[in-house]
C-alpha cells in the first residue's frame, strides 16, 4: 500500500508545478511561495494550523498533529482550487484566472504511539511576463522582455508521536524539487546595427528540508479543550544546479522568428549554493467538543538570510497572523442534515517576503468555509472562499485583488476491521 501511494505521488507531481496564475512578484526569490501548507478545512478558517489536530484531520503544517489519528484509520484528503485576480497599476488594470490541483495527502496509524502521513503539493510558482521600453540611446530605441516559468514542488513524509495524553511531537522530511526558469531578452526592433540578445537561466532544485512540531493539549470543564502548538523549520543549505545560455540573434521581437547568430555563454549543470532560511510558528485553539473551535496563529520566516549565489534578491523577513474558527450546530446522528454542516470563517494578514524598491509587499485575506458531510459515508466535501489583496500601486508597483475558491474531499476508512453481512 505504501509503495503504491509513493508511486501515485511521483507520477502526479507534474500537475502541481505551475499551480498559480502569473504574478510579477514571482520574479523574485523562489517565486510566489504557497501561502500555507493547509488543506481546505483550515483555509476556510484563515489558515490557522499550528495547534490543529483531530482523529480525521490531516495537518502537515504541524507533524505532531498526526499523533491524534486513530490507529485503525486510513485518511485521504485532496484539494482543487480556482483563482481569479485583477492586477492594477496607477494607470492600468488586467485580469487573470487559473485552476489546478492543490494538494494530495494520506495519513494512517502504524502503532498506538506512531502515526504517519505522505503528501504532495506545490511549494512555489514562477510565472511572469513584462516588457520595458527605453530611449536612452540616441536613435537606438530598445526593449527588454522579462519572462519566468516553472516552480517548486514538495513531497513530505510526516511522523507524529504520542508522548503522553497531553503531549505530541512530530517531524516532517520534505523533498523539494522543480525548475525555476528566467529569460531576459534585449531587442533593438528598429535597428540593423545591433544584435538582439537572450539570456536564459534554468535553476534545478533537488533538496531535503525538515520541520519539527509539538502540540500540548489540556481538557477541562464540560468537554472543553485548550491546545498550544509550535513548529520549527530548520535552515538548510539546499542543492541546486543551473544551466545558463546566452546568445545573440536577429529578429525575435513581436511574432517574428528568431534567427540565432552566436552563442556567447553556455554553462551546464553549474553548482549553485542556496541558503534556505529558518521558520517559526505558534498557535493556540480553544474547542468545545465537536460544536465550535476558535484559534489564532503567528508565523515568522527569516527570508532576509536567504541567498542564491550569495544574492538575497530583494527579500525580507516575512510574518503572518491568522485568526479563525468553526461552528457545527448539532452533529448527532439523529439531527437533520443542515444542522450537521460545519461553518468556518477567518482572517489573515501577511508581510510577504517581497521588498521591492524599499516597499514591503503586504497581503490580507478574509475567508469563509463550509463542511458538507456525505450521508451514509465517512466522507465530507469542504469548500473555502477567500477574498484578499496583495501589493500596492505606490512607487510604480502592482496591486493584486484576488478571489480564491478551494474544493476539498476528505475520506476516512477503518483498517483491519472485518465487516459482517446478514
PDB file of N, CA and C in Angstrom, residues 112-214:
ATOM      1  N   UNK A 112       0.138   2.328  18.215  1.00  0.00           N
ATOM      2  CA  UNK A 112      -0.677   3.204  19.048  1.00  0.00           C
ATOM      3  C   UNK A 112       0.001   4.541  19.300  1.00  0.00           C
ATOM      4  N   UNK A 113       1.336   4.562  19.248  1.00  0.00           N
ATOM      5  CA  UNK A 113       2.041   5.798  19.563  1.00  0.00           C
ATOM      6  C   UNK A 113       2.699   6.453  18.339  1.00  0.00           C
ATOM      7  N   UNK A 114       2.687   5.796  17.180  1.00  0.00           N
ATOM      8  CA  UNK A 114       3.311   6.350  15.975  1.00  0.00           C
ATOM      9  C   UNK A 114       2.305   6.374  14.830  1.00  0.00           C
ATOM     10  N   UNK A 115       2.123   7.538  14.224  1.00  0.00           N
ATOM     11  CA  UNK A 115       1.264   7.712  13.060  1.00  0.00           C
ATOM     12  C   UNK A 115       2.075   8.411  11.967  1.00  0.00           C
ATOM     13  N   UNK A 116       1.735   8.137  10.714  1.00  0.00           N
ATOM     14  CA  UNK A 116       2.500   8.678   9.587  1.00  0.00           C
ATOM     15  C   UNK A 116       1.574   9.308   8.553  1.00  0.00           C
ATOM     16  N   UNK A 117       2.192  10.118   7.700  1.00  0.00           N
ATOM     17  CA  UNK A 117       1.469  10.720   6.589  1.00  0.00           C
ATOM     18  C   UNK A 117       2.386  10.910   5.398  1.00  0.00           C
ATOM     19  N   UNK A 118       1.800  10.933   4.223  1.00  0.00           N
ATOM     20  CA  UNK A 118       2.510  11.220   2.980  1.00  0.00           C
ATOM     21  C   UNK A 118       1.684  12.224   2.196  1.00  0.00           C
ATOM     22  N   UNK A 119       2.354  13.121   1.505  1.00  0.00           N
ATOM     23  CA  UNK A 119       1.614  14.116   0.741  1.00  0.00           C
ATOM     24  C   UNK A 119       2.466  14.792  -0.298  1.00  0.00           C
ATOM     25  N   UNK A 120       1.801  15.496  -1.194  1.00  0.00           N
ATOM     26  CA  UNK A 120       2.483  16.226  -2.260  1.00  0.00           C
ATOM     27  C   UNK A 120       1.675  17.474  -2.577  1.00  0.00           C
ATOM     28  N   UNK A 121       2.362  18.534  -2.956  1.00  0.00           N
ATOM     29  CA  UNK A 121       1.687  19.776  -3.322  1.00  0.00           C
ATOM     30  C   UNK A 121       2.692  20.804  -3.790  1.00  0.00           C
ATOM     31  N   UNK A 122       2.213  21.940  -4.271  1.00  0.00           N
ATOM     32  CA  UNK A 122       3.120  22.988  -4.756  1.00  0.00           C
ATOM     33  C   UNK A 122       3.800  23.703  -3.597  1.00  0.00           C
ATOM     34  N   UNK A 123       5.058  24.077  -3.790  1.00  0.00           N
ATOM     35  CA  UNK A 123       5.761  24.897  -2.809  1.00  0.00           C
ATOM     36  C   UNK A 123       5.848  26.345  -3.270  1.00  0.00           C
ATOM     37  N   UNK A 124       6.171  26.553  -4.540  1.00  0.00           N
ATOM     38  CA  UNK A 124       6.238  27.915  -5.076  1.00  0.00           C
ATOM     39  C   UNK A 124       5.949  27.885  -6.564  1.00  0.00           C
ATOM     40  N   UNK A 125       5.628  29.039  -7.125  1.00  0.00           N
ATOM     41  CA  UNK A 125       5.377  29.135  -8.561  1.00  0.00           C
ATOM     42  C   UNK A 125       6.094  30.358  -9.136  1.00  0.00           C
ATOM     43  N   UNK A 126       6.612  30.197 -10.331  1.00  0.00           N
ATOM     44  CA  UNK A 126       7.261  31.288 -11.075  1.00  0.00           C
ATOM     45  C   UNK A 126       6.478  31.472 -12.365  1.00  0.00           C
ATOM     46  N   UNK A 127       5.831  32.630 -12.542  1.00  0.00           N
ATOM     47  CA  UNK A 127       5.040  32.865 -13.745  1.00  0.00           C
ATOM     48  C   UNK A 127       4.868  34.371 -13.922  1.00  0.00           C
ATOM     49  N   UNK A 128       5.639  34.963 -14.828  1.00  0.00           N
ATOM     50  CA  UNK A 128       5.525  36.398 -15.057  1.00  0.00           C
ATOM     51  C   UNK A 128       5.999  36.736 -16.467  1.00  0.00           C
ATOM     52  N   UNK A 129       5.480  37.804 -17.006  1.00  0.00           N
ATOM     53  CA  UNK A 129       5.948  38.382 -18.271  1.00  0.00           C
ATOM     54  C   UNK A 129       5.820  39.885 -18.165  1.00  0.00           C
ATOM     55  N   UNK A 130       6.838  40.595 -18.617  1.00  0.00           N
ATOM     56  CA  UNK A 130       6.778  42.057 -18.623  1.00  0.00           C
ATOM     57  C   UNK A 130       7.758  42.592 -19.669  1.00  0.00           C
ATOM     58  N   UNK A 131       7.506  43.823 -20.108  1.00  0.00           N
ATOM     59  CA  UNK A 131       8.369  44.460 -21.096  1.00  0.00           C
ATOM     60  C   UNK A 131       8.612  45.901 -20.686  1.00  0.00           C
ATOM     61  N   UNK A 132       9.851  46.344 -20.867  1.00  0.00           N
ATOM     62  CA  UNK A 132      10.221  47.734 -20.605  1.00  0.00           C
ATOM     63  C   UNK A 132      10.838  48.315 -21.877  1.00  0.00           C
ATOM     64  N   UNK A 133      10.374  49.489 -22.290  1.00  0.00           N
ATOM     65  CA  UNK A 133      10.883  50.177 -23.482  1.00  0.00           C
ATOM     66  C   UNK A 133      11.781  51.331 -23.066  1.00  0.00           C
ATOM     67  N   UNK A 134      12.903  51.496 -23.789  1.00  0.00           N
ATOM     68  CA  UNK A 134      13.902  52.504 -23.437  1.00  0.00           C
ATOM     69  C   UNK A 134      14.269  53.347 -24.659  1.00  0.00           C
ATOM     70  N   UNK A 135      14.576  54.601 -24.394  1.00  0.00           N
ATOM     71  CA  UNK A 135      15.062  55.515 -25.438  1.00  0.00           C
ATOM     72  C   UNK A 135      16.319  56.233 -24.969  1.00  0.00           C
ATOM     73  N   UNK A 136      17.048  55.581 -24.075  1.00  0.00           N
ATOM     74  CA  UNK A 136      18.240  56.221 -23.505  1.00  0.00           C
ATOM     75  C   UNK A 136      19.391  56.317 -24.491  1.00  0.00           C
ATOM     76  N   UNK A 137      19.416  55.450 -25.513  1.00  0.00           N
ATOM     77  CA  UNK A 137      20.444  55.543 -26.557  1.00  0.00           C
ATOM     78  C   UNK A 137      19.904  56.393 -27.706  1.00  0.00           C
ATOM     79  N   UNK A 138      20.539  57.481 -28.040  1.00  0.00           N
ATOM     80  CA  UNK A 138      20.036  58.340 -29.125  1.00  0.00           C
ATOM     81  C   UNK A 138      19.909  57.560 -30.433  1.00  0.00           C
ATOM     82  N   UNK A 139      18.752  57.633 -31.046  1.00  0.00           N
ATOM     83  CA  UNK A 139      18.471  56.999 -32.342  1.00  0.00           C
ATOM     84  C   UNK A 139      18.504  55.474 -32.295  1.00  0.00           C
ATOM     85  N   UNK A 140      18.562  54.893 -31.096  1.00  0.00           N
ATOM     86  CA  UNK A 140      18.590  53.419 -30.995  1.00  0.00           C
ATOM     87  C   UNK A 140      17.639  52.961 -29.883  1.00  0.00           C
ATOM     88  N   UNK A 141      16.329  53.112 -30.049  1.00  0.00           N
ATOM     89  CA  UNK A 141      15.393  52.626 -29.027  1.00  0.00           C
ATOM     90  C   UNK A 141      15.485  51.105 -28.887  1.00  0.00           C
ATOM     91  N   UNK A 142      15.283  50.628 -27.689  1.00  0.00           N
ATOM     92  CA  UNK A 142      15.349  49.183 -27.455  1.00  0.00           C
ATOM     93  C   UNK A 142      14.336  48.784 -26.386  1.00  0.00           C
ATOM     94  N   UNK A 143      14.063  47.489 -26.316  1.00  0.00           N
ATOM     95  CA  UNK A 143      13.124  46.924 -25.349  1.00  0.00           C
ATOM     96  C   UNK A 143      13.769  45.739 -24.647  1.00  0.00           C
ATOM     97  N   UNK A 144      13.348  45.499 -23.408  1.00  0.00           N
ATOM     98  CA  UNK A 144      13.798  44.329 -22.652  1.00  0.00           C
ATOM     99  C   UNK A 144      12.576  43.553 -22.197  1.00  0.00           C
ATOM    100  N   UNK A 145      12.503  42.300 -22.587  1.00  0.00           N
ATOM    101  CA  UNK A 145      11.429  41.403 -22.151  1.00  0.00           C
ATOM    102  C   UNK A 145      11.917  40.553 -20.993  1.00  0.00           C
ATOM    103  N   UNK A 146      11.071  40.409 -19.968  1.00  0.00           N
ATOM    104  CA  UNK A 146      11.362  39.551 -18.811  1.00  0.00           C
ATOM    105  C   UNK A 146      10.292  38.469 -18.761  1.00  0.00           C
ATOM    106  N   UNK A 147      10.723  37.217 -18.675  1.00  0.00           N
ATOM    107  CA  UNK A 147       9.790  36.093 -18.612  1.00  0.00           C
ATOM    108  C   UNK A 147      10.256  35.094 -17.556  1.00  0.00           C
ATOM    109  N   UNK A 148       9.300  34.519 -16.860  1.00  0.00           N
ATOM    110  CA  UNK A 148       9.611  33.495 -15.872  1.00  0.00           C
ATOM    111  C   UNK A 148       8.603  32.365 -15.921  1.00  0.00           C
ATOM    112  N   UNK A 149       9.058  31.164 -15.595  1.00  0.00           N
ATOM    113  CA  UNK A 149       8.191  29.995 -15.665  1.00  0.00           C
ATOM    114  C   UNK A 149       8.696  28.956 -14.662  1.00  0.00           C
ATOM    115  N   UNK A 150       7.830  27.983 -14.370  1.00  0.00           N
ATOM    116  CA  UNK A 150       8.225  26.867 -13.518  1.00  0.00           C
ATOM    117  C   UNK A 150       7.749  27.022 -12.094  1.00  0.00           C
ATOM    118  N   UNK A 151       8.418  26.343 -11.198  1.00  0.00           N
ATOM    119  CA  UNK A 151       8.053  26.363  -9.790  1.00  0.00           C
ATOM    120  C   UNK A 151       8.624  25.166  -9.071  1.00  0.00           C
ATOM    121  N   UNK A 152       8.450  25.152  -7.758  1.00  0.00           N
ATOM    122  CA  UNK A 152       8.953  24.072  -6.925  1.00  0.00           C
ATOM    123  C   UNK A 152       7.794  23.289  -6.326  1.00  0.00           C
ATOM    124  N   UNK A 153       7.995  21.984  -6.165  1.00  0.00           N
ATOM    125  CA  UNK A 153       7.021  21.095  -5.543  1.00  0.00           C
ATOM    126  C   UNK A 153       7.591  20.529  -4.246  1.00  0.00           C
ATOM    127  N   UNK A 154       6.696  19.992  -3.446  1.00  0.00           N
ATOM    128  CA  UNK A 154       7.103  19.431  -2.150  1.00  0.00           C
ATOM    129  C   UNK A 154       6.415  18.096  -1.927  1.00  0.00           C
ATOM    130  N   UNK A 155       7.220  17.063  -1.691  1.00  0.00           N
ATOM    131  CA  UNK A 155       6.715  15.777  -1.201  1.00  0.00           C
ATOM    132  C   UNK A 155       7.141  15.657   0.261  1.00  0.00           C
ATOM    133  N   UNK A 156       6.210  15.301   1.126  1.00  0.00           N
ATOM    134  CA  UNK A 156       6.573  15.213   2.538  1.00  0.00           C
ATOM    135  C   UNK A 156       6.248  13.833   3.105  1.00  0.00           C
ATOM    136  N   UNK A 157       7.017  13.479   4.115  1.00  0.00           N
ATOM    137  CA  UNK A 157       6.790  12.284   4.924  1.00  0.00           C
ATOM    138  C   UNK A 157       6.665  12.770   6.368  1.00  0.00           C
ATOM    139  N   UNK A 158       5.472  12.638   6.942  1.00  0.00           N
ATOM    140  CA  UNK A 158       5.196  13.149   8.286  1.00  0.00           C
ATOM    141  C   UNK A 158       5.158  12.017   9.299  1.00  0.00           C
ATOM    142  N   UNK A 159       5.629  12.308  10.502  1.00  0.00           N
ATOM    143  CA  UNK A 159       5.629  11.346  11.604  1.00  0.00           C
ATOM    144  C   UNK A 159       5.171  12.050  12.871  1.00  0.00           C
ATOM    145  N   UNK A 160       4.132  11.491  13.514  1.00  0.00           N
ATOM    146  CA  UNK A 160       3.641  12.042  14.766  1.00  0.00           C
ATOM    147  C   UNK A 160       3.733  11.023  15.878  1.00  0.00           C
ATOM    148  N   UNK A 161       4.223  11.456  17.053  1.00  0.00           N
ATOM    149  CA  UNK A 161       4.465  10.566  18.185  1.00  0.00           C
ATOM    150  C   UNK A 161       3.624  11.011  19.380  1.00  0.00           C
ATOM    151  N   UNK A 162       2.908  10.076  19.962  1.00  0.00           N
ATOM    152  CA  UNK A 162       2.124  10.350  21.168  1.00  0.00           C
ATOM    153  C   UNK A 162       3.014  10.110  22.378  1.00  0.00           C
ATOM    154  N   UNK A 163       3.522  11.192  22.993  1.00  0.00           N
ATOM    155  CA  UNK A 163       4.412  11.070  24.143  1.00  0.00           C
ATOM    156  C   UNK A 163       3.614  10.822  25.416  1.00  0.00           C
ATOM    157  N   UNK A 164       2.504  11.527  25.559  1.00  0.00           N
ATOM    158  CA  UNK A 164       1.603  11.340  26.702  1.00  0.00           C
ATOM    159  C   UNK A 164       0.205  11.757  26.263  1.00  0.00           C
ATOM    160  N   UNK A 165      -0.738  11.678  27.179  1.00  0.00           N
ATOM    161  CA  UNK A 165      -2.104  12.075  26.842  1.00  0.00           C
ATOM    162  C   UNK A 165      -2.168  13.524  26.405  1.00  0.00           C
ATOM    163  N   UNK A 166      -1.278  14.358  26.939  1.00  0.00           N
ATOM    164  CA  UNK A 166      -1.326  15.797  26.667  1.00  0.00           C
ATOM    165  C   UNK A 166      -0.318  16.262  25.628  1.00  0.00           C
ATOM    166  N   UNK A 167       0.744  15.500  25.395  1.00  0.00           N
ATOM    167  CA  UNK A 167       1.846  15.993  24.566  1.00  0.00           C
ATOM    168  C   UNK A 167       2.081  15.096  23.361  1.00  0.00           C
ATOM    169  N   UNK A 168       2.195  15.729  22.185  1.00  0.00           N
ATOM    170  CA  UNK A 168       2.541  15.043  20.941  1.00  0.00           C
ATOM    171  C   UNK A 168       3.714  15.772  20.283  1.00  0.00           C
ATOM    172  N   UNK A 169       4.606  14.997  19.683  1.00  0.00           N
ATOM    173  CA  UNK A 169       5.744  15.542  18.946  1.00  0.00           C
ATOM    174  C   UNK A 169       5.730  14.980  17.530  1.00  0.00           C
ATOM    175  N   UNK A 170       6.443  15.643  16.617  1.00  0.00           N
ATOM    176  CA  UNK A 170       6.483  15.141  15.254  1.00  0.00           C
ATOM    177  C   UNK A 170       7.546  15.808  14.413  1.00  0.00           C
ATOM    178  N   UNK A 171       7.806  15.210  13.245  1.00  0.00           N
ATOM    179  CA  UNK A 171       8.730  15.829  12.289  1.00  0.00           C
ATOM    180  C   UNK A 171       8.287  15.495  10.866  1.00  0.00           C
ATOM    181  N   UNK A 172       8.575  16.425   9.964  1.00  0.00           N
ATOM    182  CA  UNK A 172       8.386  16.236   8.528  1.00  0.00           C
ATOM    183  C   UNK A 172       9.742  16.154   7.854  1.00  0.00           C
ATOM    184  N   UNK A 173       9.884  15.238   6.921  1.00  0.00           N
ATOM    185  CA  UNK A 173      11.003  15.255   5.991  1.00  0.00           C
ATOM    186  C   UNK A 173      10.431  15.645   4.626  1.00  0.00           C
ATOM    187  N   UNK A 174      10.891  16.764   4.087  1.00  0.00           N
ATOM    188  CA  UNK A 174      10.350  17.314   2.848  1.00  0.00           C
ATOM    189  C   UNK A 174      11.357  17.177   1.716  1.00  0.00           C
ATOM    190  N   UNK A 175      10.897  16.712   0.587  1.00  0.00           N
ATOM    191  CA  UNK A 175      11.720  16.665  -0.616  1.00  0.00           C
ATOM    192  C   UNK A 175      11.245  17.783  -1.543  1.00  0.00           C
ATOM    193  N   UNK A 176      12.097  18.806  -1.720  1.00  0.00           N
ATOM    194  CA  UNK A 176      11.781  19.961  -2.560  1.00  0.00           C
ATOM    195  C   UNK A 176      12.457  19.771  -3.909  1.00  0.00           C
ATOM    196  N   UNK A 177      11.680  19.894  -4.973  1.00  0.00           N
ATOM    197  CA  UNK A 177      12.260  19.706  -6.300  1.00  0.00           C
ATOM    198  C   UNK A 177      11.488  20.543  -7.313  1.00  0.00           C
ATOM    199  N   UNK A 178      12.135  20.795  -8.459  1.00  0.00           N
ATOM    200  CA  UNK A 178      11.481  21.548  -9.523  1.00  0.00           C
ATOM    201  C   UNK A 178      12.459  22.432 -10.258  1.00  0.00           C
ATOM    202  N   UNK A 179      11.952  23.180 -11.221  1.00  0.00           N
ATOM    203  CA  UNK A 179      12.755  24.075 -12.047  1.00  0.00           C
ATOM    204  C   UNK A 179      12.228  25.500 -11.944  1.00  0.00           C
ATOM    205  N   UNK A 180      13.146  26.457 -11.882  1.00  0.00           N
ATOM    206  CA  UNK A 180      12.803  27.873 -11.953  1.00  0.00           C
ATOM    207  C   UNK A 180      13.540  28.455 -13.153  1.00  0.00           C
ATOM    208  N   UNK A 181      12.783  28.957 -14.126  1.00  0.00           N
ATOM    209  CA  UNK A 181      13.345  29.411 -15.398  1.00  0.00           C
ATOM    210  C   UNK A 181      13.123  30.913 -15.534  1.00  0.00           C
ATOM    211  N   UNK A 182      14.193  31.640 -15.842  1.00  0.00           N
ATOM    212  CA  UNK A 182      14.124  33.073 -16.092  1.00  0.00           C
ATOM    213  C   UNK A 182      14.775  33.377 -17.432  1.00  0.00           C
ATOM    214  N   UNK A 183      14.107  34.203 -18.246  1.00  0.00           N
ATOM    215  CA  UNK A 183      14.638  34.589 -19.555  1.00  0.00           C
ATOM    216  C   UNK A 183      14.565  36.105 -19.697  1.00  0.00           C
ATOM    217  N   UNK A 184      15.673  36.705 -20.106  1.00  0.00           N
ATOM    218  CA  UNK A 184      15.735  38.148 -20.364  1.00  0.00           C
ATOM    219  C   UNK A 184      16.180  38.354 -21.804  1.00  0.00           C
ATOM    220  N   UNK A 185      15.392  39.112 -22.565  1.00  0.00           N
ATOM    221  CA  UNK A 185      15.686  39.319 -23.984  1.00  0.00           C
ATOM    222  C   UNK A 185      15.804  40.803 -24.281  1.00  0.00           C
ATOM    223  N   UNK A 186      16.911  41.179 -24.897  1.00  0.00           N
ATOM    224  CA  UNK A 186      17.178  42.561 -25.304  1.00  0.00           C
ATOM    225  C   UNK A 186      16.900  42.706 -26.791  1.00  0.00           C
ATOM    226  N   UNK A 187      15.953  43.588 -27.149  1.00  0.00           N
ATOM    227  CA  UNK A 187      15.567  43.790 -28.541  1.00  0.00           C
ATOM    228  C   UNK A 187      15.934  45.196 -29.013  1.00  0.00           C
ATOM    229  N   UNK A 188      16.455  45.277 -30.250  1.00  0.00           N
ATOM    230  CA  UNK A 188      16.578  46.541 -30.970  1.00  0.00           C
ATOM    231  C   UNK A 188      15.681  46.433 -32.205  1.00  0.00           C
ATOM    232  N   UNK A 189      14.389  46.648 -32.045  1.00  0.00           N
ATOM    233  CA  UNK A 189      13.439  46.313 -33.114  1.00  0.00           C
ATOM    234  C   UNK A 189      13.596  47.145 -34.382  1.00  0.00           C
ATOM    235  N   UNK A 190      14.151  48.354 -34.298  1.00  0.00           N
ATOM    236  CA  UNK A 190      14.241  49.232 -35.468  1.00  0.00           C
ATOM    237  C   UNK A 190      15.679  49.525 -35.851  1.00  0.00           C
ATOM    238  N   UNK A 191      16.569  48.609 -35.516  1.00  0.00           N
ATOM    239  CA  UNK A 191      17.987  48.894 -35.734  1.00  0.00           C
ATOM    240  C   UNK A 191      18.688  47.689 -36.358  1.00  0.00           C
ATOM    241  N   UNK A 192      19.435  47.904 -37.440  1.00  0.00           N
ATOM    242  CA  UNK A 192      20.176  46.813 -38.087  1.00  0.00           C
ATOM    243  C   UNK A 192      21.633  46.778 -37.651  1.00  0.00           C
ATOM    244  N   UNK A 193      22.032  47.704 -36.791  1.00  0.00           N
ATOM    245  CA  UNK A 193      23.434  47.781 -36.377  1.00  0.00           C
ATOM    246  C   UNK A 193      23.702  47.066 -35.056  1.00  0.00           C
ATOM    247  N   UNK A 194      22.648  46.676 -34.378  1.00  0.00           N
ATOM    248  CA  UNK A 194      22.797  45.995 -33.097  1.00  0.00           C
ATOM    249  C   UNK A 194      22.107  44.638 -33.165  1.00  0.00           C
ATOM    250  N   UNK A 195      22.751  43.656 -32.564  1.00  0.00           N
ATOM    251  CA  UNK A 195      22.136  42.331 -32.475  1.00  0.00           C
ATOM    252  C   UNK A 195      21.280  42.231 -31.215  1.00  0.00           C
ATOM    253  N   UNK A 196      20.182  41.504 -31.334  1.00  0.00           N
ATOM    254  CA  UNK A 196      19.384  41.193 -30.151  1.00  0.00           C
ATOM    255  C   UNK A 196      20.091  40.116 -29.324  1.00  0.00           C
ATOM    256  N   UNK A 197      19.726  40.026 -28.049  1.00  0.00           N
ATOM    257  CA  UNK A 197      20.418  39.091 -27.153  1.00  0.00           C
ATOM    258  C   UNK A 197      19.415  38.460 -26.195  1.00  0.00           C
ATOM    259  N   UNK A 198      19.576  37.167 -25.945  1.00  0.00           N
ATOM    260  CA  UNK A 198      18.717  36.455 -24.991  1.00  0.00           C
ATOM    261  C   UNK A 198      19.565  35.728 -23.960  1.00  0.00           C
ATOM    262  N   UNK A 199      19.142  35.862 -22.704  1.00  0.00           N
ATOM    263  CA  UNK A 199      19.809  35.182 -21.584  1.00  0.00           C
ATOM    264  C   UNK A 199      18.780  34.308 -20.892  1.00  0.00           C
ATOM    265  N   UNK A 200      19.048  32.992 -20.793  1.00  0.00           N
ATOM    266  CA  UNK A 200      18.119  32.038 -20.182  1.00  0.00           C
ATOM    267  C   UNK A 200      18.827  31.313 -19.040  1.00  0.00           C
ATOM    268  N   UNK A 201      18.207  31.324 -17.869  1.00  0.00           N
ATOM    269  CA  UNK A 201      18.724  30.626 -16.691  1.00  0.00           C
ATOM    270  C   UNK A 201      17.706  29.587 -16.248  1.00  0.00           C
ATOM    271  N   UNK A 202      18.144  28.341 -16.121  1.00  0.00           N
ATOM    272  CA  UNK A 202      17.286  27.247 -15.651  1.00  0.00           C
ATOM    273  C   UNK A 202      17.899  26.693 -14.372  1.00  0.00           C
ATOM    274  N   UNK A 203      17.252  26.987 -13.248  1.00  0.00           N
ATOM    275  CA  UNK A 203      17.761  26.580 -11.938  1.00  0.00           C
ATOM    276  C   UNK A 203      16.968  25.372 -11.460  1.00  0.00           C
ATOM    277  N   UNK A 204      17.649  24.233 -11.248  1.00  0.00           N
ATOM    278  CA  UNK A 204      17.018  22.981 -10.876  1.00  0.00           C
ATOM    279  C   UNK A 204      17.303  22.660  -9.402  1.00  0.00           C
ATOM    280  N   UNK A 205      16.236  22.345  -8.669  1.00  0.00           N
ATOM    281  CA  UNK A 205      16.341  22.062  -7.238  1.00  0.00           C
ATOM    282  C   UNK A 205      16.048  20.597  -6.960  1.00  0.00           C
ATOM    283  N   UNK A 206      16.836  19.991  -6.102  1.00  0.00           N
ATOM    284  CA  UNK A 206      16.558  18.677  -5.503  1.00  0.00           C
ATOM    285  C   UNK A 206      17.176  18.705  -4.107  1.00  0.00           C
ATOM    286  N   UNK A 207      16.349  18.858  -3.092  1.00  0.00           N
ATOM    287  CA  UNK A 207      16.903  19.033  -1.754  1.00  0.00           C
ATOM    288  C   UNK A 207      15.923  18.564  -0.693  1.00  0.00           C
ATOM    289  N   UNK A 208      16.463  18.258   0.488  1.00  0.00           N
ATOM    290  CA  UNK A 208      15.667  17.866   1.650  1.00  0.00           C
ATOM    291  C   UNK A 208      15.617  18.997   2.660  1.00  0.00           C
ATOM    292  N   UNK A 209      14.449  19.216   3.245  1.00  0.00           N
ATOM    293  CA  UNK A 209      14.299  20.126   4.377  1.00  0.00           C
ATOM    294  C   UNK A 209      13.542  19.390   5.479  1.00  0.00           C
ATOM    295  N   UNK A 210      13.596  19.941   6.694  1.00  0.00           N
ATOM    296  CA  UNK A 210      12.995  19.259   7.842  1.00  0.00           C
ATOM    297  C   UNK A 210      12.192  20.247   8.686  1.00  0.00           C
ATOM    298  N   UNK A 211      11.041  19.781   9.162  1.00  0.00           N
ATOM    299  CA  UNK A 211      10.191  20.556  10.063  1.00  0.00           C
ATOM    300  C   UNK A 211       9.997  19.772  11.358  1.00  0.00           C
ATOM    301  N   UNK A 212       9.942  20.487  12.467  1.00  0.00           N
ATOM    302  CA  UNK A 212       9.649  19.907  13.771  1.00  0.00           C
ATOM    303  C   UNK A 212       8.351  20.497  14.304  1.00  0.00           C
ATOM    304  N   UNK A 213       7.643  19.728  15.108  1.00  0.00           N
ATOM    305  CA  UNK A 213       6.390  20.232  15.649  1.00  0.00           C
ATOM    306  C   UNK A 213       6.044  19.629  16.994  1.00  0.00           C
ATOM    307  N   UNK A 214       5.247  20.364  17.756  1.00  0.00           N
ATOM    308  CA  UNK A 214       4.728  19.858  19.030  1.00  0.00           C
ATOM    309  C   UNK A 214       3.331  20.425  19.260  1.00  0.00           C
TER     310      UNK A 214
END
